[in-house]
């Protein structure tokens, strides 16, 4: 019931702000200027590759090592978006998760680390990814919020305490005798 009321409130606020633009202008602004159709999906234009997968991945790793989180996010999102079926894309989920964590996007970090851990054969950063999930769980336990309806464009209003418990359970199942558990 409360979620329905929040959704209705959000829609009302959105419609209020959008009435100043004509529908045609809004569609043109949102679709033609910032989004592109690529690999069967509508994606932000800034995530379309202009280099090879190896070059984007190496630029991302370099930015990650230099703690340039925004630059790392741009490169790794480009790899995942433009080259989804590559080894670099699989590895990029780990780097995205940790980069999102460092810029304070805890829910997105959790999502990317989960995506990495679900991939077959992801052993390069397995323990680091579980440690990242633990850090995320701690942030959730301390009150970090998730996006409304899990959409990045909406505000972070949803409690993530259950996600913290899920992360702790995931770590215990993966590493029952490890120091994290």
PDB file of N, CA, C and O in Angstrom, residues 78-120:
ATOM      1  N   UNK A  78      31.363   0.796 -20.396  1.00  0.00           N
ATOM      2  CA  UNK A  78      31.507   0.702 -21.850  1.00  0.00           C
ATOM      3  C   UNK A  78      31.810  -0.735 -22.258  1.00  0.00           C
ATOM      4  O   UNK A  78      31.226  -1.253 -23.210  1.00  0.00           O
ATOM      5  N   UNK A  79      32.691  -1.395 -21.523  1.00  0.00           N
ATOM      6  CA  UNK A  79      33.024  -2.793 -21.830  1.00  0.00           C
ATOM      7  C   UNK A  79      31.788  -3.676 -21.685  1.00  0.00           C
ATOM      8  O   UNK A  79      31.467  -4.466 -22.580  1.00  0.00           O
ATOM      9  N   UNK A  80      31.068  -3.535 -20.581  1.00  0.00           N
ATOM     10  CA  UNK A  80      29.883  -4.380 -20.338  1.00  0.00           C
ATOM     11  C   UNK A  80      28.785  -4.108 -21.368  1.00  0.00           C
ATOM     12  O   UNK A  80      28.113  -5.032 -21.830  1.00  0.00           O
ATOM     13  N   UNK A  81      28.615  -2.847 -21.742  1.00  0.00           N
ATOM     14  CA  UNK A  81      27.567  -2.474 -22.682  1.00  0.00           C
ATOM     15  C   UNK A  81      27.908  -2.863 -24.112  1.00  0.00           C
ATOM     16  O   UNK A  81      27.078  -3.439 -24.817  1.00  0.00           O
ATOM     17  N   UNK A  82      29.132  -2.574 -24.539  1.00  0.00           N
ATOM     18  CA  UNK A  82      29.504  -2.766 -25.937  1.00  0.00           C
ATOM     19  C   UNK A  82      30.061  -4.153 -26.253  1.00  0.00           C
ATOM     20  O   UNK A  82      30.026  -4.585 -27.401  1.00  0.00           O
ATOM     21  N   UNK A  83      30.584  -4.836 -25.251  1.00  0.00           N
ATOM     22  CA  UNK A  83      31.196  -6.149 -25.473  1.00  0.00           C
ATOM     23  C   UNK A  83      30.691  -7.154 -24.429  1.00  0.00           C
ATOM     24  O   UNK A  83      31.486  -7.701 -23.643  1.00  0.00           O
ATOM     25  N   UNK A  84      29.393  -7.431 -24.388  1.00  0.00           N
ATOM     26  CA  UNK A  84      28.823  -8.214 -23.280  1.00  0.00           C
ATOM     27  C   UNK A  84      29.246  -9.677 -23.213  1.00  0.00           C
ATOM     28  O   UNK A  84      29.181 -10.274 -22.157  1.00  0.00           O
ATOM     29  N   UNK A  85      29.702 -10.260 -24.274  1.00  0.00           N
ATOM     30  CA  UNK A  85      30.020 -11.692 -24.277  1.00  0.00           C
ATOM     31  C   UNK A  85      31.524 -11.964 -24.244  1.00  0.00           C
ATOM     32  O   UNK A  85      31.990 -12.952 -24.792  1.00  0.00           O
ATOM     33  N   UNK A  86      32.275 -11.091 -23.603  1.00  0.00           N
ATOM     34  CA  UNK A  86      33.725 -11.257 -23.555  1.00  0.00           C
ATOM     35  C   UNK A  86      34.204 -11.520 -22.131  1.00  0.00           C
ATOM     36  O   UNK A  86      33.499 -11.238 -21.158  1.00  0.00           O
ATOM     37  N   UNK A  87      35.406 -12.049 -22.022  1.00  0.00           N
ATOM     38  CA  UNK A  87      36.027 -12.266 -20.709  1.00  0.00           C
ATOM     39  C   UNK A  87      36.217 -10.937 -19.985  1.00  0.00           C
ATOM     40  O   UNK A  87      36.022 -10.841 -18.772  1.00  0.00           O
ATOM     41  N   UNK A  88      36.568  -9.901 -20.744  1.00  0.00           N
ATOM     42  CA  UNK A  88      36.748  -8.573 -20.149  1.00  0.00           C
ATOM     43  C   UNK A  88      35.440  -8.057 -19.546  1.00  0.00           C
ATOM     44  O   UNK A  88      35.441  -7.415 -18.496  1.00  0.00           O
ATOM     45  N   UNK A  89      34.340  -8.348 -20.201  1.00  0.00           N
ATOM     46  CA  UNK A  89      33.033  -7.940 -19.681  1.00  0.00           C
ATOM     47  C   UNK A  89      32.745  -8.634 -18.355  1.00  0.00           C
ATOM     48  O   UNK A  89      32.278  -8.004 -17.405  1.00  0.00           O
ATOM     49  N   UNK A  90      33.042  -9.928 -18.296  1.00  0.00           N
ATOM     50  CA  UNK A  90      32.838 -10.674 -17.053  1.00  0.00           C
ATOM     51  C   UNK A  90      33.669 -10.073 -15.919  1.00  0.00           C
ATOM     52  O   UNK A  90      33.170  -9.862 -14.812  1.00  0.00           O
ATOM     53  N   UNK A  91      34.937  -9.780 -16.196  1.00  0.00           N
ATOM     54  CA  UNK A  91      35.804  -9.202 -15.179  1.00  0.00           C
ATOM     55  C   UNK A  91      35.366  -7.783 -14.803  1.00  0.00           C
ATOM     56  O   UNK A  91      35.544  -7.345 -13.666  1.00  0.00           O
ATOM     57  N   UNK A  92      34.799  -7.087 -15.766  1.00  0.00           N
ATOM     58  CA  UNK A  92      34.371  -5.699 -15.532  1.00  0.00           C
ATOM     59  C   UNK A  92      33.306  -5.605 -14.454  1.00  0.00           C
ATOM     60  O   UNK A  92      33.213  -4.585 -13.761  1.00  0.00           O
ATOM     61  N   UNK A  93      32.493  -6.646 -14.292  1.00  0.00           N
ATOM     62  CA  UNK A  93      31.462  -6.605 -13.247  1.00  0.00           C
ATOM     63  C   UNK A  93      32.094  -6.441 -11.860  1.00  0.00           C
ATOM     64  O   UNK A  93      31.571  -5.708 -11.020  1.00  0.00           O
ATOM     65  N   UNK A  94      33.210  -7.116 -11.627  1.00  0.00           N
ATOM     66  CA  UNK A  94      33.888  -6.948 -10.348  1.00  0.00           C
ATOM     67  C   UNK A  94      34.363  -5.512 -10.175  1.00  0.00           C
ATOM     68  O   UNK A  94      34.112  -4.880  -9.140  1.00  0.00           O
ATOM     69  N   UNK A  95      35.051  -4.997 -11.187  1.00  0.00           N
ATOM     70  CA  UNK A  95      35.586  -3.639 -11.103  1.00  0.00           C
ATOM     71  C   UNK A  95      34.466  -2.602 -10.995  1.00  0.00           C
ATOM     72  O   UNK A  95      34.601  -1.609 -10.271  1.00  0.00           O
ATOM     73  N   UNK A  96      33.370  -2.834 -11.693  1.00  0.00           N
ATOM     74  CA  UNK A  96      32.223  -1.933 -11.567  1.00  0.00           C
ATOM     75  C   UNK A  96      31.687  -1.945 -10.142  1.00  0.00           C
ATOM     76  O   UNK A  96      31.398  -0.887  -9.564  1.00  0.00           O
ATOM     77  N   UNK A  97      31.549  -3.147  -9.583  1.00  0.00           N
ATOM     78  CA  UNK A  97      31.042  -3.251  -8.218  1.00  0.00           C
ATOM     79  C   UNK A  97      31.885  -2.485  -7.222  1.00  0.00           C
ATOM     80  O   UNK A  97      31.374  -1.722  -6.404  1.00  0.00           O
ATOM     81  N   UNK A  98      33.185  -2.650  -7.307  1.00  0.00           N
ATOM     82  CA  UNK A  98      34.056  -1.966  -6.359  1.00  0.00           C
ATOM     83  C   UNK A  98      34.112  -0.466  -6.630  1.00  0.00           C
ATOM     84  O   UNK A  98      34.175   0.333  -5.702  1.00  0.00           O
ATOM     85  N   UNK A  99      34.059  -0.070  -7.898  1.00  0.00           N
ATOM     86  CA  UNK A  99      34.050   1.366  -8.221  1.00  0.00           C
ATOM     87  C   UNK A  99      32.768   2.016  -7.731  1.00  0.00           C
ATOM     88  O   UNK A  99      32.791   3.118  -7.171  1.00  0.00           O
ATOM     89  N   UNK A 100      31.640   1.343  -7.952  1.00  0.00           N
ATOM     90  CA  UNK A 100      30.371   1.873  -7.440  1.00  0.00           C
ATOM     91  C   UNK A 100      30.420   2.008  -5.920  1.00  0.00           C
ATOM     92  O   UNK A 100      29.930   2.984  -5.357  1.00  0.00           O
ATOM     93  N   UNK A 101      31.017   1.038  -5.258  1.00  0.00           N
ATOM     94  CA  UNK A 101      31.139   1.112  -3.801  1.00  0.00           C
ATOM     95  C   UNK A 101      31.906   2.373  -3.390  1.00  0.00           C
ATOM     96  O   UNK A 101      31.492   3.094  -2.482  1.00  0.00           O
ATOM     97  N   UNK A 102      32.996   2.649  -4.082  1.00  0.00           N
ATOM     98  CA  UNK A 102      33.836   3.788  -3.712  1.00  0.00           C
ATOM     99  C   UNK A 102      33.202   5.138  -4.011  1.00  0.00           C
ATOM    100  O   UNK A 102      33.580   6.135  -3.394  1.00  0.00           O
ATOM    101  N   UNK A 103      32.241   5.189  -4.933  1.00  0.00           N
ATOM    102  CA  UNK A 103      31.549   6.464  -5.187  1.00  0.00           C
ATOM    103  C   UNK A 103      30.243   6.556  -4.400  1.00  0.00           C
ATOM    104  O   UNK A 103      29.481   7.498  -4.564  1.00  0.00           O
ATOM    105  N   UNK A 104      29.979   5.564  -3.546  1.00  0.00           N
ATOM    106  CA  UNK A 104      28.807   5.618  -2.675  1.00  0.00           C
ATOM    107  C   UNK A 104      27.536   5.063  -3.273  1.00  0.00           C
ATOM    108  O   UNK A 104      26.459   5.213  -2.690  1.00  0.00           O
ATOM    109  N   UNK A 105      27.622   4.394  -4.411  1.00  0.00           N
ATOM    110  CA  UNK A 105      26.449   3.767  -5.031  1.00  0.00           C
ATOM    111  C   UNK A 105      26.398   2.309  -4.567  1.00  0.00           C
ATOM    112  O   UNK A 105      26.697   1.377  -5.316  1.00  0.00           O
ATOM    113  N   UNK A 106      25.990   2.135  -3.331  1.00  0.00           N
ATOM    114  CA  UNK A 106      26.086   0.835  -2.665  1.00  0.00           C
ATOM    115  C   UNK A 106      25.179  -0.210  -3.315  1.00  0.00           C
ATOM    116  O   UNK A 106      25.590  -1.358  -3.516  1.00  0.00           O
ATOM    117  N   UNK A 107      23.954   0.165  -3.659  1.00  0.00           N
ATOM    118  CA  UNK A 107      23.032  -0.795  -4.277  1.00  0.00           C
ATOM    119  C   UNK A 107      23.548  -1.251  -5.640  1.00  0.00           C
ATOM    120  O   UNK A 107      23.452  -2.433  -5.995  1.00  0.00           O
ATOM    121  N   UNK A 108      24.120  -0.338  -6.416  1.00  0.00           N
ATOM    122  CA  UNK A 108      24.682  -0.706  -7.714  1.00  0.00           C
ATOM    123  C   UNK A 108      25.926  -1.573  -7.529  1.00  0.00           C
ATOM    124  O   UNK A 108      26.163  -2.504  -8.309  1.00  0.00           O
ATOM    125  N   UNK A 109      26.705  -1.286  -6.508  1.00  0.00           N
ATOM    126  CA  UNK A 109      27.869  -2.116  -6.195  1.00  0.00           C
ATOM    127  C   UNK A 109      27.424  -3.541  -5.893  1.00  0.00           C
ATOM    128  O   UNK A 109      28.000  -4.511  -6.406  1.00  0.00           O
ATOM    129  N   UNK A 110      26.396  -3.667  -5.083  1.00  0.00           N
ATOM    130  CA  UNK A 110      25.874  -4.984  -4.729  1.00  0.00           C
ATOM    131  C   UNK A 110      25.420  -5.743  -5.965  1.00  0.00           C
ATOM    132  O   UNK A 110      25.723  -6.922  -6.144  1.00  0.00           O
ATOM    133  N   UNK A 111      24.716  -5.060  -6.834  1.00  0.00           N
ATOM    134  CA  UNK A 111      24.211  -5.680  -8.062  1.00  0.00           C
ATOM    135  C   UNK A 111      25.352  -6.168  -8.957  1.00  0.00           C
ATOM    136  O   UNK A 111      25.309  -7.284  -9.481  1.00  0.00           O
ATOM    137  N   UNK A 112      26.370  -5.356  -9.142  1.00  0.00           N
ATOM    138  CA  UNK A 112      27.495  -5.738 -10.007  1.00  0.00           C
ATOM    139  C   UNK A 112      28.329  -6.860  -9.394  1.00  0.00           C
ATOM    140  O   UNK A 112      28.765  -7.768 -10.101  1.00  0.00           O
ATOM    141  N   UNK A 113      28.557  -6.808  -8.092  1.00  0.00           N
ATOM    142  CA  UNK A 113      29.312  -7.888  -7.444  1.00  0.00           C
ATOM    143  C   UNK A 113      28.539  -9.198  -7.512  1.00  0.00           C
ATOM    144  O   UNK A 113      29.121 -10.267  -7.738  1.00  0.00           O
ATOM    145  N   UNK A 114      27.221  -9.133  -7.360  1.00  0.00           N
ATOM    146  CA  UNK A 114      26.396 -10.336  -7.503  1.00  0.00           C
ATOM    147  C   UNK A 114      26.476 -10.879  -8.921  1.00  0.00           C
ATOM    148  O   UNK A 114      26.584 -12.090  -9.128  1.00  0.00           O
ATOM    149  N   UNK A 115      26.418  -9.984  -9.914  1.00  0.00           N
ATOM    150  CA  UNK A 115      26.527 -10.405 -11.307  1.00  0.00           C
ATOM    151  C   UNK A 115      27.868 -11.102 -11.554  1.00  0.00           C
ATOM    152  O   UNK A 115      27.934 -12.130 -12.237  1.00  0.00           O
ATOM    153  N   UNK A 116      28.935 -10.563 -10.975  1.00  0.00           N
ATOM    154  CA  UNK A 116      30.256 -11.170 -11.128  1.00  0.00           C
ATOM    155  C   UNK A 116      30.296 -12.557 -10.499  1.00  0.00           C
ATOM    156  O   UNK A 116      30.785 -13.515 -11.110  1.00  0.00           O
ATOM    157  N   UNK A 117      29.785 -12.686  -9.288  1.00  0.00           N
ATOM    158  CA  UNK A 117      29.858 -13.970  -8.583  1.00  0.00           C
ATOM    159  C   UNK A 117      28.984 -15.044  -9.229  1.00  0.00           C
ATOM    160  O   UNK A 117      29.253 -16.237  -9.063  1.00  0.00           O
ATOM    161  N   UNK A 118      27.962 -14.653  -9.964  1.00  0.00           N
ATOM    162  CA  UNK A 118      27.077 -15.626 -10.627  1.00  0.00           C
ATOM    163  C   UNK A 118      27.654 -16.150 -11.937  1.00  0.00           C
ATOM    164  O   UNK A 118      27.176 -17.143 -12.459  1.00  0.00           O
ATOM    165  N   UNK A 119      28.668 -15.486 -12.467  1.00  0.00           N
ATOM    166  CA  UNK A 119      29.260 -15.913 -13.730  1.00  0.00           C
ATOM    167  C   UNK A 119      30.075 -17.189 -13.527  1.00  0.00           C
ATOM    168  O   UNK A 119      30.757 -17.341 -12.510  1.00  0.00           O
ATOM    169  N   UNK A 120      30.030 -18.103 -14.496  1.00  0.00           N
ATOM    170  CA  UNK A 120      30.837 -19.325 -14.367  1.00  0.00           C
ATOM    171  C   UNK A 120      32.329 -19.021 -14.548  1.00  0.00           C
ATOM    172  O   UNK A 120      32.708 -18.227 -15.409  1.00  0.00           O
TER     173      UNK A 120
END
